[in-house]
PDB file of C-alpha atoms in Angstrom:
ATOM      1  CA  MET A   1     -81.170-133.324  79.756  1.00  0.00           C
ATOM      2  CA  ALA A   2     -85.024-133.687  80.041  1.00  0.00           C
ATOM      3  CA  ASP A   3     -85.456-130.958  77.596  1.00  0.00           C
ATOM      4  CA  LEU A   4     -85.725-133.164  74.421  1.00  0.00           C
ATOM      5  CA  ARG A   5     -89.124-133.257  73.209  1.00  0.00           C
ATOM      6  CA  ILE A   6     -90.027-136.644  70.680  1.00  0.00           C
ATOM      7  CA  ILE A   7     -93.213-136.728  68.572  1.00  0.00           C
ATOM      8  CA  GLU A   8     -93.238-140.567  67.087  1.00  0.00           C
ATOM      9  CA  ALA A   9     -95.228-141.633  64.326  1.00  0.00           C
ATOM     10  CA  VAL A  10     -95.655-137.641  62.801  1.00  0.00           C
ATOM     11  CA  LEU A  11     -96.240-139.618  59.056  1.00  0.00           C
ATOM     12  CA  SER A  12     -95.548-142.718  56.786  1.00  0.00           C
ATOM     13  CA  ASP A  13     -95.071-143.439  53.330  1.00  0.00           C
ATOM     14  CA  ARG A  14     -94.290-146.113  51.219  1.00  0.00           C
ATOM     15  CA  GLY A  15     -93.103-147.634  53.967  1.00  0.00           C
ATOM     16  CA  SER A  16     -90.913-144.813  55.308  1.00  0.00           C
ATOM     17  CA  LYS A  17     -91.789-143.234  58.864  1.00  0.00           C
ATOM     18  CA  TYR A  18     -90.977-140.354  60.307  1.00  0.00           C
ATOM     19  CA  ALA A  19     -90.271-138.683  63.763  1.00  0.00           C
ATOM     20  CA  VAL A  20     -89.504-135.771  65.139  1.00  0.00           C
ATOM     21  CA  ALA A  21     -87.639-134.182  68.313  1.00  0.00           C
ATOM     22  CA  GLY A  22     -85.813-131.367  69.428  1.00  0.00           C
ATOM     23  CA  GLY A  23     -85.158-129.227  72.051  1.00  0.00           C
ATOM     24  CA  PRO A  24     -82.962-125.776  73.470  1.00  0.00           C
ATOM     25  CA  ALA A  25     -79.557-125.644  72.217  1.00  0.00           C
ATOM     26  CA  GLY A  26     -77.501-122.687  72.510  1.00  0.00           C
ATOM     27  CA  SER A  27     -74.331-123.902  71.075  1.00  0.00           C
ATOM     28  CA  ARG A  28     -72.921-126.230  69.013  1.00  0.00           C
ATOM     29  CA  ALA A  29     -72.145-128.978  71.599  1.00  0.00           C
ATOM     30  CA  ALA A  30     -75.875-128.725  73.364  1.00  0.00           C
ATOM     31  CA  ALA A  31     -77.048-129.493  69.995  1.00  0.00           C
ATOM     32  CA  GLU A  32     -74.898-132.245  69.508  1.00  0.00           C
ATOM     33  CA  ALA A  33     -75.297-133.230  73.262  1.00  0.00           C
ATOM     34  CA  LEU A  34     -79.165-133.358  72.300  1.00  0.00           C
ATOM     35  CA  VAL A  35     -78.681-135.484  68.744  1.00  0.00           C
ATOM     36  CA  LYS A  36     -76.508-137.743  70.752  1.00  0.00           C
ATOM     37  CA  GLN A  37     -79.137-138.421  73.770  1.00  0.00           C
ATOM     38  CA  LEU A  38     -82.039-138.615  71.625  1.00  0.00           C
ATOM     39  CA  LYS A  39     -79.425-142.187  69.457  1.00  0.00           C
ATOM     40  CA  ARG A  40     -79.388-143.217  73.092  1.00  0.00           C
ATOM     41  CA  ARG A  41     -82.763-144.369  72.195  1.00  0.00           C
ATOM     42  CA  LYS A  42     -82.296-147.825  69.933  1.00  0.00           C
ATOM     43  CA  LYS A  43     -84.571-147.168  67.822  1.00  0.00           C
ATOM     44  CA  PHE A  44     -83.589-143.503  67.044  1.00  0.00           C
ATOM     45  CA  ALA A  45     -79.850-144.774  66.846  1.00  0.00           C
ATOM     46  CA  LYS A  46     -81.429-148.054  64.382  1.00  0.00           C
ATOM     47  CA  ALA A  47     -83.084-144.575  62.239  1.00  0.00           C
ATOM     48  CA  THR A  48     -81.884-144.453  58.410  1.00  0.00           C
ATOM     49  CA  HIS A  49     -81.570-140.844  59.315  1.00  0.00           C
ATOM     50  CA  ASN A  50     -80.929-138.002  61.980  1.00  0.00           C
ATOM     51  CA  SER A  51     -81.446-135.088  59.917  1.00  0.00           C
ATOM     52  CA  TRP A  52     -81.259-131.856  61.827  1.00  0.00           C
ATOM     53  CA  ALA A  53     -80.504-128.088  62.041  1.00  0.00           C
ATOM     54  CA  VAL A  54     -80.372-125.003  64.485  1.00  0.00           C
ATOM     55  CA  LEU A  55     -80.256-121.181  64.559  1.00  0.00           C
ATOM     56  CA  LEU A  56     -77.186-120.303  66.655  1.00  0.00           C
ATOM     57  CA  PRO A  57     -75.921-116.616  67.902  1.00  0.00           C
ATOM     58  CA  ASP A  58     -72.394-117.425  65.998  1.00  0.00           C
ATOM     59  CA  GLY A  59     -74.430-119.023  62.546  1.00  0.00           C
ATOM     60  CA  PRO A  60     -76.558-121.775  61.655  1.00  0.00           C
ATOM     61  CA  LEU A  61     -75.198-125.522  61.788  1.00  0.00           C
ATOM     62  CA  LYS A  62     -76.782-128.421  60.043  1.00  0.00           C
ATOM     63  CA  ALA A  63     -76.748-132.104  59.067  1.00  0.00           C
ATOM     64  CA  ASP A  64     -77.990-134.084  56.503  1.00  0.00           C
ATOM     65  CA  ASP A  65     -77.163-137.993  58.319  1.00  0.00           C
ATOM     66  CA  GLY A  66     -77.012-139.145  54.553  1.00  0.00           C
ATOM     67  CA  GLU A  67     -81.126-137.213  53.461  1.00  0.00           C
ATOM     68  CA  SER A  68     -79.593-135.032  50.808  1.00  0.00           C
ATOM     69  CA  GLY A  69     -80.647-131.677  51.777  1.00  0.00           C
ATOM     70  CA  ALA A  70     -82.629-132.362  54.442  1.00  0.00           C
ATOM     71  CA  GLY A  71     -80.768-130.334  56.844  1.00  0.00           C
ATOM     72  CA  MET A  72     -81.230-127.150  54.782  1.00  0.00           C
ATOM     73  CA  VAL A  73     -85.332-127.555  54.606  1.00  0.00           C
ATOM     74  CA  ILE A  74     -84.994-127.798  58.685  1.00  0.00           C
ATOM     75  CA  LEU A  75     -82.192-124.482  58.648  1.00  0.00           C
ATOM     76  CA  ARG A  76     -84.751-122.129  56.344  1.00  0.00           C
ATOM     77  CA  MET A  77     -87.885-123.313  58.671  1.00  0.00           C
ATOM     78  CA  LEU A  78     -86.432-122.306  61.281  1.00  0.00           C
ATOM     79  CA  GLU A  79     -85.454-118.866  59.708  1.00  0.00           C
ATOM     80  CA  ARG A  80     -88.955-118.519  58.558  1.00  0.00           C
ATOM     81  CA  GLU A  81     -90.084-118.779  62.482  1.00  0.00           C
ATOM     82  CA  GLY A  82     -87.161-116.749  63.526  1.00  0.00           C
ATOM     83  CA  LEU A  83     -86.805-119.900  66.202  1.00  0.00           C
ATOM     84  CA  GLU A  84     -83.074-119.557  67.065  1.00  0.00           C
ATOM     85  CA  GLY A  85     -81.199-121.748  69.869  1.00  0.00           C
ATOM     86  CA  HIS A  86     -83.401-124.639  69.326  1.00  0.00           C
ATOM     87  CA  LEU A  87     -82.361-127.612  67.490  1.00  0.00           C
ATOM     88  CA  ILE A  88     -85.048-130.034  65.345  1.00  0.00           C
ATOM     89  CA  VAL A  89     -83.552-133.078  64.460  1.00  0.00           C
ATOM     90  CA  VAL A  90     -86.649-135.016  61.376  1.00  0.00           C
ATOM     91  CA  THR A  91     -85.726-138.399  61.899  1.00  0.00           C
ATOM     92  CA  ARG A  92     -86.753-141.687  59.092  1.00  0.00           C
ATOM     93  CA  TRP A  93     -86.551-145.130  58.640  1.00  0.00           C
ATOM     94  CA  PHE A  94     -86.630-145.810  54.779  1.00  0.00           C
ATOM     95  CA  GLY A  95     -89.029-148.489  53.724  1.00  0.00           C
ATOM     96  CA  GLY A  96     -87.706-149.619  50.924  1.00  0.00           C
ATOM     97  CA  THR A  97     -88.822-147.214  48.072  1.00  0.00           C
ATOM     98  CA  HIS A  98     -87.471-144.166  47.157  1.00  0.00           C
ATOM     99  CA  LEU A  99     -89.603-141.102  47.813  1.00  0.00           C
ATOM    100  CA  GLY A 100     -87.793-138.255  45.646  1.00  0.00           C
ATOM    101  CA  GLY A 101     -89.447-134.944  46.311  1.00  0.00           C
ATOM    102  CA  ASP A 102     -91.899-136.018  48.447  1.00  0.00           C
ATOM    103  CA  ARG A 103     -89.159-136.566  51.397  1.00  0.00           C
ATOM    104  CA  PHE A 104     -88.923-132.681  51.478  1.00  0.00           C
ATOM    105  CA  ARG A 105     -92.744-132.070  51.874  1.00  0.00           C
ATOM    106  CA  HIS A 106     -92.180-134.312  54.977  1.00  0.00           C
ATOM    107  CA  VAL A 107     -89.411-133.141  56.236  1.00  0.00           C
ATOM    108  CA  GLN A 108     -91.510-130.179  56.443  1.00  0.00           C
ATOM    109  CA  ALA A 109     -94.731-131.495  57.495  1.00  0.00           C
ATOM    110  CA  CYS A 110     -92.288-133.405  60.742  1.00  0.00           C
ATOM    111  CA  VAL A 111     -91.107-129.181  61.231  1.00  0.00           C
ATOM    112  CA  ARG A 112     -94.572-127.692  61.430  1.00  0.00           C
ATOM    113  CA  ALA A 113     -95.531-130.785  63.527  1.00  0.00           C
ATOM    114  CA  TYR A 114     -92.876-130.369  66.150  1.00  0.00           C
ATOM    115  CA  LEU A 115     -93.438-126.013  65.526  1.00  0.00           C
ATOM    116  CA  GLU A 116     -97.453-126.550  66.264  1.00  0.00           C
ATOM    117  CA  GLU A 117     -96.465-128.737  69.836  1.00  0.00           C
ATOM    118  CA  ILE A 118     -94.202-126.049  70.699  1.00  0.00           C
ATOM    119  CA  GLY A 119     -96.367-123.412  70.351  1.00  0.00           C
ATOM    120  CA  PRO A 120     -95.669-119.465  70.144  1.00  0.00           C
TER     121      PRO A 120
END
């Protein structure tokens, strides 16, 4: 699947580093395949969290991957954009300091960076 787009080093804060990736996914299987494709990259497989969401015709899917609430943040942004059939994955490498509510702002910043990259 060559449709996976990755933006590395979107931001860092107190040692945590963030990246964002995504691509077209019209089904649960396609979304899971893209996440699996991303995790084939050793760097992403070793990440602390790969949180993702996608709006599908049969309903939304999301996964926090241990970053409680992150999948919902991504999902809400997809809904606001009206972007269906497109998976977005926000990756975090934990830097040793808990970020509290800032982590949600960072997830939003990553999703915005991705949406700007893919354009209207």
